[in-house]
CSV table of C-alpha atoms (C1' of nucleotides) in Angstrom, one decimal:
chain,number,residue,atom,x,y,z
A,14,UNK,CA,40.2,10.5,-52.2
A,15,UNK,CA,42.2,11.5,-54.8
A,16,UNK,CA,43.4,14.8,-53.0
A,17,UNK,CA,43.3,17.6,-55.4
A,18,UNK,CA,46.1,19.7,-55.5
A,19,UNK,CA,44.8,23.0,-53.9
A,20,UNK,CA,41.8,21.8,-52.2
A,21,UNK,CA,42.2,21.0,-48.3
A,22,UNK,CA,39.8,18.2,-47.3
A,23,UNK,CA,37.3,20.7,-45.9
A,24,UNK,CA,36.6,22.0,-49.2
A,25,UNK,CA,36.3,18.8,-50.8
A,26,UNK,CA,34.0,17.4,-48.5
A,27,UNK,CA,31.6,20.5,-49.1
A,28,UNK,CA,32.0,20.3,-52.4
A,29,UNK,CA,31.9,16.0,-53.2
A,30,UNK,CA,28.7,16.6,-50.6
A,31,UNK,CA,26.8,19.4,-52.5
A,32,UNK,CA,27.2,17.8,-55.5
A,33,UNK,CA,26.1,14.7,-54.9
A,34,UNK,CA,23.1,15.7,-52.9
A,35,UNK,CA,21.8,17.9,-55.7
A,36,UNK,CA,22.6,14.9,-58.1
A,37,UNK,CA,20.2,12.5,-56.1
A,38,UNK,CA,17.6,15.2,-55.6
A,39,UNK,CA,17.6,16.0,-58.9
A,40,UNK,CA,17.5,12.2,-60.0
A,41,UNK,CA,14.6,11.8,-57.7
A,42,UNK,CA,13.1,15.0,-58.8
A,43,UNK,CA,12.9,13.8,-62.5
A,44,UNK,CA,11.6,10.3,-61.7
A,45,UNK,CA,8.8,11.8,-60.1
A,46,UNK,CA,7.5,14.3,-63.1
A,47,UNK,CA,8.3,11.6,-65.3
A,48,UNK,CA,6.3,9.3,-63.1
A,49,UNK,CA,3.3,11.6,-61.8
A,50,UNK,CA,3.0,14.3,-65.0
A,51,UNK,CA,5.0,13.1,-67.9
A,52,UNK,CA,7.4,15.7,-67.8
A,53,UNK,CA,11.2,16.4,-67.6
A,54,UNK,CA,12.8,18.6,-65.5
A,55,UNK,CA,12.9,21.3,-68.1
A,56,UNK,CA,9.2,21.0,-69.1
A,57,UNK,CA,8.2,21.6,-65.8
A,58,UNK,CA,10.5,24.5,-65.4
A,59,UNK,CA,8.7,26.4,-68.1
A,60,UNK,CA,5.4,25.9,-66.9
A,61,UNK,CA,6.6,27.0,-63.3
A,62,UNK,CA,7.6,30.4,-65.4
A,63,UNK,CA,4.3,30.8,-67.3
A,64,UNK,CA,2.2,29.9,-64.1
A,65,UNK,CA,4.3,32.2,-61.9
A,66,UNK,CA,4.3,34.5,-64.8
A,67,UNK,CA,0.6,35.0,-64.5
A,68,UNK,CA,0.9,35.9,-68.4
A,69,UNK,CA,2.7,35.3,-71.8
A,70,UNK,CA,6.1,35.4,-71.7
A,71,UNK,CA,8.5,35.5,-75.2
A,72,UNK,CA,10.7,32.7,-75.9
A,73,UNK,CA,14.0,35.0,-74.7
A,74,UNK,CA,12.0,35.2,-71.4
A,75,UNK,CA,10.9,32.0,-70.9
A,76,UNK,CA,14.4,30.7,-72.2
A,77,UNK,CA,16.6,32.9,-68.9
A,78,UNK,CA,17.9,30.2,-67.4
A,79,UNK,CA,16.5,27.3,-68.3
A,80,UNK,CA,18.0,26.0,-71.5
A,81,UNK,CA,21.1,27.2,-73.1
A,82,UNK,CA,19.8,27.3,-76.4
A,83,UNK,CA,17.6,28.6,-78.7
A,84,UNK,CA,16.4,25.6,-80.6
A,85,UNK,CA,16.0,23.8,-77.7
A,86,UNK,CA,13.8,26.1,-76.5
A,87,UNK,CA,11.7,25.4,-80.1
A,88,UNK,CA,11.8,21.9,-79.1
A,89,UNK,CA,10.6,21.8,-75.8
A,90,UNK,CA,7.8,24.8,-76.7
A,91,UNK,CA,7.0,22.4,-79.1
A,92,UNK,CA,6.3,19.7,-77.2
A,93,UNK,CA,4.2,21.6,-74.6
A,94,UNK,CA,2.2,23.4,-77.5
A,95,UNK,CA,1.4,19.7,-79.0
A,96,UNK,CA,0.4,18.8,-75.9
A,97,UNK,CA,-2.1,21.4,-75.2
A,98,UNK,CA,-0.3,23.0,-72.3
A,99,UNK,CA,1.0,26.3,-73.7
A,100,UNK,CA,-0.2,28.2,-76.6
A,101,UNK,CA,1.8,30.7,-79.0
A,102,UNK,CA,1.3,33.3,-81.3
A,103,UNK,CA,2.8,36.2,-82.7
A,104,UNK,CA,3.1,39.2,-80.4
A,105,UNK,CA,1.1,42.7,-81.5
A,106,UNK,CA,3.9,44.7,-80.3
A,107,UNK,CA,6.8,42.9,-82.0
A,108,UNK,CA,6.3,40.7,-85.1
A,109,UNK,CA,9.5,39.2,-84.4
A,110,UNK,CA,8.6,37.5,-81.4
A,111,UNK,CA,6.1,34.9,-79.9
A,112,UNK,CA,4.5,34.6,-76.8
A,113,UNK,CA,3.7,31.6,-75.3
A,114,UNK,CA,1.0,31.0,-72.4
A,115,UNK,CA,0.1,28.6,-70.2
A,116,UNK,CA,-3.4,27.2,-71.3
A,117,UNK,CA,-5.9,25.4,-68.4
A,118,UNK,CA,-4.5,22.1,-69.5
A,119,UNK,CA,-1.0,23.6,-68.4
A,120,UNK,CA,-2.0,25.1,-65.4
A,121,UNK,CA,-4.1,22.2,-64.2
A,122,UNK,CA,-0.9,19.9,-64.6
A,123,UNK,CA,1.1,21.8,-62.9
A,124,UNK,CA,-0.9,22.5,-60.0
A,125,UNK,CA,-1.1,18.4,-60.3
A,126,UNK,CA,2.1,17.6,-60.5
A,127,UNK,CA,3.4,20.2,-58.0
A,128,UNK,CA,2.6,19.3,-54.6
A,129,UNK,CA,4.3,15.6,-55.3
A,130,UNK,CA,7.4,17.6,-56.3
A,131,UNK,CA,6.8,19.8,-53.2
A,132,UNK,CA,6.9,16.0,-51.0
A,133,UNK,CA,10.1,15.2,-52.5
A,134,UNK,CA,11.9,18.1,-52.2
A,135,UNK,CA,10.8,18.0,-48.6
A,136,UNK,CA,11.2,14.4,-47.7
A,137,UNK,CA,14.3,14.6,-49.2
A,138,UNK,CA,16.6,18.4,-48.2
A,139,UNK,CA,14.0,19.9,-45.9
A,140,UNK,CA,13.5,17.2,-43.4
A,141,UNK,CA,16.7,16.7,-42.1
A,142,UNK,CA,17.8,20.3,-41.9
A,143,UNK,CA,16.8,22.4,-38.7
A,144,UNK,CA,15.6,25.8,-39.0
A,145,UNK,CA,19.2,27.1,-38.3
A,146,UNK,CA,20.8,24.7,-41.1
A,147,UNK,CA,17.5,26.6,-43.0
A,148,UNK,CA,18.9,29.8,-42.2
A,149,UNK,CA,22.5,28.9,-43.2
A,150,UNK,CA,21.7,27.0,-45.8
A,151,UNK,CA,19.2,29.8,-47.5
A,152,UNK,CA,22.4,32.7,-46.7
A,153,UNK,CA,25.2,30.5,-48.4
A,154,UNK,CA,23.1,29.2,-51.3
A,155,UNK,CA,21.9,32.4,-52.3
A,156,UNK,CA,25.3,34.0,-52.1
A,157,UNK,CA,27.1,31.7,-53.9
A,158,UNK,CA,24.5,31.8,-56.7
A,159,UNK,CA,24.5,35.1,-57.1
A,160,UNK,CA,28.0,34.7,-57.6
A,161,UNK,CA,28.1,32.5,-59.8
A,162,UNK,CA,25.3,34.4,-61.9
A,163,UNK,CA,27.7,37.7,-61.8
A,164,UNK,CA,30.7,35.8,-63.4
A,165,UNK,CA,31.8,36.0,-67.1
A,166,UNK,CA,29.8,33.2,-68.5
A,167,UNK,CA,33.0,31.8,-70.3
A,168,UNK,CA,36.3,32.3,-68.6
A,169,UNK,CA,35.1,30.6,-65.6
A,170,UNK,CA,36.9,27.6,-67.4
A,171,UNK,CA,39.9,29.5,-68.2
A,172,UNK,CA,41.6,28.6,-71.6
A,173,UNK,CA,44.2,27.4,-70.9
A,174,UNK,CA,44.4,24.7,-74.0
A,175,UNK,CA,42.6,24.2,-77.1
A,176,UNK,CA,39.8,22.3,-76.9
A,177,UNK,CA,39.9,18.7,-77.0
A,178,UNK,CA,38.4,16.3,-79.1
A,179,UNK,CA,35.4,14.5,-77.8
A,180,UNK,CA,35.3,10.6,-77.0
B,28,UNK,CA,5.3,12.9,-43.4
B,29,UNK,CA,3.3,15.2,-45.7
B,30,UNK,CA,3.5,18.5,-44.1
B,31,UNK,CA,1.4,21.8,-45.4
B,32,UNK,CA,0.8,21.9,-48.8
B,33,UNK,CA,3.5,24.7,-50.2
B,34,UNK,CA,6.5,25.6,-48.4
B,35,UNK,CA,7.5,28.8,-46.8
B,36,UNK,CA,9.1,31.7,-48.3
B,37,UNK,CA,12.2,30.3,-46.5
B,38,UNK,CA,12.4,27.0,-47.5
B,39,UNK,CA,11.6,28.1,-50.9
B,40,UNK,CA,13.9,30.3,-51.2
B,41,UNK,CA,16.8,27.9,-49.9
B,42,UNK,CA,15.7,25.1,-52.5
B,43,UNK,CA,15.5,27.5,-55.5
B,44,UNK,CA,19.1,28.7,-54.8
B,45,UNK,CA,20.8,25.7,-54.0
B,46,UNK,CA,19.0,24.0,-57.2
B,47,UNK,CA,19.9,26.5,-58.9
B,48,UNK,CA,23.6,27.2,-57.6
B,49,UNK,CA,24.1,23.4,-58.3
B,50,UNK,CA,22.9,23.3,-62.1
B,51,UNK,CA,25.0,26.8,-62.8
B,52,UNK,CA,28.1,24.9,-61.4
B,53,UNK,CA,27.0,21.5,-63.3
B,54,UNK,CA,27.0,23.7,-66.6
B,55,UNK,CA,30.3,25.4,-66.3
B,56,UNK,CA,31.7,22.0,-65.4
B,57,UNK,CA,30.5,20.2,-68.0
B,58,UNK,CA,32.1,23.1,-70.6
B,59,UNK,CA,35.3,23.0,-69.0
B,60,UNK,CA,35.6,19.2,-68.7
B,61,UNK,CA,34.3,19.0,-72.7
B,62,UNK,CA,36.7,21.6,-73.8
B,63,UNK,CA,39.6,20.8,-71.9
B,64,UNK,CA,39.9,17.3,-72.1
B,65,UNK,CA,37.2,16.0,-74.4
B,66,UNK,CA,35.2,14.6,-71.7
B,67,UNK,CA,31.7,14.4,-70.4
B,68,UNK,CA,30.9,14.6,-66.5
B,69,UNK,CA,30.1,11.1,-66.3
B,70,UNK,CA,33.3,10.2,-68.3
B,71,UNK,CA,35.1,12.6,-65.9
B,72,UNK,CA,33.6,10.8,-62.6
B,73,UNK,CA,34.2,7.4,-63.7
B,74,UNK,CA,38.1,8.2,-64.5
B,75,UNK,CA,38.0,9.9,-61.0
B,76,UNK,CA,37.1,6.6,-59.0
B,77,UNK,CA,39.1,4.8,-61.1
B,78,UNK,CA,42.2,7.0,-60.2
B,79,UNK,CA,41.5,7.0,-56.9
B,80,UNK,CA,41.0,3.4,-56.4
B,81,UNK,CA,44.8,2.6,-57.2
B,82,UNK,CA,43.2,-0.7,-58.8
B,83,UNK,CA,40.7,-2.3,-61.2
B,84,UNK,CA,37.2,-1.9,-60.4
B,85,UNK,CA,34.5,-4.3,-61.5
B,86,UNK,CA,31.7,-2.8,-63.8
B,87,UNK,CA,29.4,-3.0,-60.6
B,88,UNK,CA,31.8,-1.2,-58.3
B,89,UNK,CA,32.6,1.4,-60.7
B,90,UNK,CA,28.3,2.0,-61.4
B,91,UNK,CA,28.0,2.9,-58.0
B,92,UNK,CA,26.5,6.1,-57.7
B,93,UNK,CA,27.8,7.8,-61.1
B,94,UNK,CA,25.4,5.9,-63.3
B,95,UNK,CA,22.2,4.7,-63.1
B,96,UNK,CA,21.7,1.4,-65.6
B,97,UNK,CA,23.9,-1.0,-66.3
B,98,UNK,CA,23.7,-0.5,-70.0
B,99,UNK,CA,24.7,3.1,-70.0
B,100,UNK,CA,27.9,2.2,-67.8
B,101,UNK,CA,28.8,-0.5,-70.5
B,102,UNK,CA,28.4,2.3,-73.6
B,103,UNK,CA,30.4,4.7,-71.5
B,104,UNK,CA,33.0,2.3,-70.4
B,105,UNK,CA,33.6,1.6,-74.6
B,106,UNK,CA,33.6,4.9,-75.2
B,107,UNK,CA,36.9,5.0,-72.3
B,108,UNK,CA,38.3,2.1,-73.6
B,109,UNK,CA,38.2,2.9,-76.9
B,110,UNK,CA,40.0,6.2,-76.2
B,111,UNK,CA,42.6,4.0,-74.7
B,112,UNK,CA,41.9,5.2,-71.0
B,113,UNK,CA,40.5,2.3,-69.7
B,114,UNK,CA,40.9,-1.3,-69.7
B,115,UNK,CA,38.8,-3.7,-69.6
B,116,UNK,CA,39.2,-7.6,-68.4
B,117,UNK,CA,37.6,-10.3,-67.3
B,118,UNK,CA,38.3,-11.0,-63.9
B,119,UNK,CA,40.2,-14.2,-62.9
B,120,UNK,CA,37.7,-14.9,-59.2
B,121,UNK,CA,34.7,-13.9,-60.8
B,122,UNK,CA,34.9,-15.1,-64.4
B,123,UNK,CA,31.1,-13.4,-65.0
B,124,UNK,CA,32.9,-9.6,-64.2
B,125,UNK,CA,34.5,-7.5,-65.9
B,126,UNK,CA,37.7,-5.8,-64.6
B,127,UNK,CA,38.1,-1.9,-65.3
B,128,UNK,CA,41.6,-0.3,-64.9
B,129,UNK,CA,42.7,3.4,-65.8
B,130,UNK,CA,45.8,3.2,-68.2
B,131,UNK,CA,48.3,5.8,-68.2
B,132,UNK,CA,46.9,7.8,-71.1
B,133,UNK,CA,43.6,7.6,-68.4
B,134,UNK,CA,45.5,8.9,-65.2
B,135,UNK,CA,47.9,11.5,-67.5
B,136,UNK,CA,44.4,13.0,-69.2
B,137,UNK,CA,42.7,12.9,-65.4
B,138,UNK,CA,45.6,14.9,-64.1
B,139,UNK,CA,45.5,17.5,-66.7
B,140,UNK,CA,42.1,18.0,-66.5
B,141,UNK,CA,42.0,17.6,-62.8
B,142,UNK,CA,43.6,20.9,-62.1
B,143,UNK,CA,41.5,23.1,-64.5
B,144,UNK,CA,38.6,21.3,-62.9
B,145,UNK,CA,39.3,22.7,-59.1
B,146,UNK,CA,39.6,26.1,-60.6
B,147,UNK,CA,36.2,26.3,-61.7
B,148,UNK,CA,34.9,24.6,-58.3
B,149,UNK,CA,37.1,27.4,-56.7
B,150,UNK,CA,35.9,30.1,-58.9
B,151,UNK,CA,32.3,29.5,-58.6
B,152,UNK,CA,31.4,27.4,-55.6
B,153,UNK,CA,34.1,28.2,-53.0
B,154,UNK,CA,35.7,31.7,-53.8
B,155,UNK,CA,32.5,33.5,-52.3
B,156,UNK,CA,32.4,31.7,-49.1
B,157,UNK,CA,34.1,32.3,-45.8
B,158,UNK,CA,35.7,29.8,-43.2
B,159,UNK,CA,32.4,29.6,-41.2
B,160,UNK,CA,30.2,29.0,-44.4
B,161,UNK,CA,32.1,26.1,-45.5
B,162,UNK,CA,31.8,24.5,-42.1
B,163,UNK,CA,28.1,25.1,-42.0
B,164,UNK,CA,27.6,23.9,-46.6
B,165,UNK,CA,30.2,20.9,-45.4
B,166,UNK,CA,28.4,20.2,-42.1
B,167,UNK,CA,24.6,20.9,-43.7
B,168,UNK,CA,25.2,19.1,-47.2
B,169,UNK,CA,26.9,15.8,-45.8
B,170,UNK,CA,23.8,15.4,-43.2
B,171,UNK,CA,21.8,16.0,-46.7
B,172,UNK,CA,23.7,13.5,-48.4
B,173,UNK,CA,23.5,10.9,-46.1
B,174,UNK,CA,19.5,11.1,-45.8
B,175,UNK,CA,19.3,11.2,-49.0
B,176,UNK,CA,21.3,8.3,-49.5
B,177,UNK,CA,19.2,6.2,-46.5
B,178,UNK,CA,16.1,6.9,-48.2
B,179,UNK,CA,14.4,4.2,-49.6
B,180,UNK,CA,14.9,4.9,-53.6
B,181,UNK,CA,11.7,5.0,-54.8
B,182,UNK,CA,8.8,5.3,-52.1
B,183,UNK,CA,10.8,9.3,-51.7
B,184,UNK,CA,8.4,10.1,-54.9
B,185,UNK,CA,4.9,8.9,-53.4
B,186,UNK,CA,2.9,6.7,-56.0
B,187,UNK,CA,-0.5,9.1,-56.6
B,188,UNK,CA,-1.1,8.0,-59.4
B,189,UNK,CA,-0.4,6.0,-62.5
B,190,UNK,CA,2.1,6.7,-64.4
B,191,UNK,CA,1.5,10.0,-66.9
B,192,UNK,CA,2.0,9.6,-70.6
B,193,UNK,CA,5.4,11.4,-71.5
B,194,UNK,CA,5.2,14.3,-73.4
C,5,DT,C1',18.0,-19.4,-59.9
C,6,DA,C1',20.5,-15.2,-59.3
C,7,DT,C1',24.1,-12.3,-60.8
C,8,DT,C1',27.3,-9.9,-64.2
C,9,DG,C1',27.7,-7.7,-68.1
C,10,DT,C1',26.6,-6.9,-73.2
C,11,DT,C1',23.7,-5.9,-77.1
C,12,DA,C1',19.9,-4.2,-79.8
C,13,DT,C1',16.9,-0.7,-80.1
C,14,DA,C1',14.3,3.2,-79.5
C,15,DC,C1',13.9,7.5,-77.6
C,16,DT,C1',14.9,12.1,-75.5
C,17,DC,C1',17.4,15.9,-75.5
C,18,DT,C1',20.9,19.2,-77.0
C,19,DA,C1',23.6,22.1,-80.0
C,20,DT,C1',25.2,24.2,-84.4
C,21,DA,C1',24.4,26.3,-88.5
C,22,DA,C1',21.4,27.9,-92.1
C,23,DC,C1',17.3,30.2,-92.8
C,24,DT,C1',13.1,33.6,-92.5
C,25,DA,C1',11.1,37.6,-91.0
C,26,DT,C1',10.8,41.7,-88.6
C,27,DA,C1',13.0,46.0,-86.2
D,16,DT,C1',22.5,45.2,-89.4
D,17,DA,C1',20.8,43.1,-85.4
D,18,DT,C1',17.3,40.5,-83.2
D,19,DA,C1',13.5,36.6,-82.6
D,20,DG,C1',12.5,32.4,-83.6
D,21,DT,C1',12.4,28.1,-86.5
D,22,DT,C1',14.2,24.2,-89.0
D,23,DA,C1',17.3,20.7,-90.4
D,24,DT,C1',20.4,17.7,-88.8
D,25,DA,C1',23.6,15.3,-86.4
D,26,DG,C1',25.4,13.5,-82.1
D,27,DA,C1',25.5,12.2,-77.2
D,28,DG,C1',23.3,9.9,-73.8
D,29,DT,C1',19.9,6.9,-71.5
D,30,DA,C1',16.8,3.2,-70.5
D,31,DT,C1',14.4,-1.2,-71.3
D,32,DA,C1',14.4,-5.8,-72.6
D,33,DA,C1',16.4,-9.8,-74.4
D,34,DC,C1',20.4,-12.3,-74.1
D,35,DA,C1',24.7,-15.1,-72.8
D,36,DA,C1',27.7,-16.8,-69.4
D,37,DT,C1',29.0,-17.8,-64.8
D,38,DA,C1',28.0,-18.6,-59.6
DNA sequence: TATTGTTATACTCTATAACTATA
DNA sequence: TATAGTTATAGAGTATAACAATA
């Protein structure tokens, strides 16, 4: 490998290893909502928040997290409305916002589409881990998430030049 | 095989951090590579295996794991070459491949955006964990990795049913 | 015939900015 | 003024299928 200055092998190992483990599982992970329920990744994100949600949420909530934009959010609400899986309408309490809800349709699809995402996940990361790697794994992951959650969204990538133009 | 339906609190909660630990890192990547040096993740991976091969790669080599049609390497490879990064030739033993080679332009941009790159992988991902934890990620992931890898690519996402209408 | 790669095309998704409406 | 959301639009990326050339 091309050794990067500043990280020993050990780190670069953990890290080329991470990534490209959640690269496949996410590949594999989208092949099979695509497959199995239509959806992508992101679809079926926001219907795991409005079923776990047990109620409307507003787009700002249903957006935490998921996308990193506003009008994408509009797109893919749109989609799922057209589809008959969520609903939305104005909410009483603020005019400004909408709620959206998961409709039967919704619910019913997910609850589909879930357990075959449930195989995958487990044929794929759970299997081959033992209940101490679980343990471990479960301590470190969390950790380092909520690390990365607590960090200043932007100078994570410090600044150090002007951005470049795109190929 | 197909174990209990859901998955335990445990097991959940390690595949919702790591899933979303990885995507968190993915994002701040992506931002730096863009902004820094112009450059999408894929873009930024193929330039990698190209620097670290210390030679040309055929189109087939350098699709290995990064991309996942043949198509999309070919638009991305223009993209390079057009930048002036890459290089592309047919090969003289093969005459049906095409030869890819990093220019000097290619390595000097790698370089500069190499550096910036660790910082944010040091930042996020490896700042918050001790000499033990990286031992256990390394050890844990690369197992993961590898049975990922071993699986065959598409039985992992069981064939229910027909394929869903896309959204 | 199988393999390597390109092209044509259509589609999905995302992001920015301008806009509307309400607080 | 600030916030919630939508729309318009443009761009990046991907995948499929048809294709050409070589093995």
């Amino acid at each position: 490998m091309t050794g990067p200055e500043g990280l020993d092998p050990q780190q670069l190992g953990a890290y080329f290893a991470f990534t490209e483990a959640a690269s496949l599982l996410q590949h594999q992970v989208e092949q099979h909502l695509r497959a199995d329920g239509g959806l992508s990744y992101v679809q079926f994100q926001l219907l795991a928040r409005l079923a776990d949600a047990g109620g409307p949420l507003t787009m700002t909530q249903l957006a935490d997290g998921v996308v990193y934009s506003r009008s994408g959010l509009t797109y893919q609400a749109g989609l799922l409305e057209k589809a008959g899986l969520v609903t939305r309408a104005p909410s009483p309490d603020d005019e400004r916002a909408t709620l959206v809800a998961i409709t039967e349709d919704g619910l019913a699809l997910f609850g589909r589409v879930l357990s075959g995402h449930v195989e995958v996940v487990r044929s794929m990361l759970l299997d081959p881990l033992s209940e101490e790697d679980l343990q471990h794994l479960g301590g470190i992951m969390t950790r380092v998430r909520d690390h990365m959650r607590a960090l200043p969204p932007r100078s994570a990538a410090p600044r150090k030049r002007r951005a470049a133009r795109s190929l």
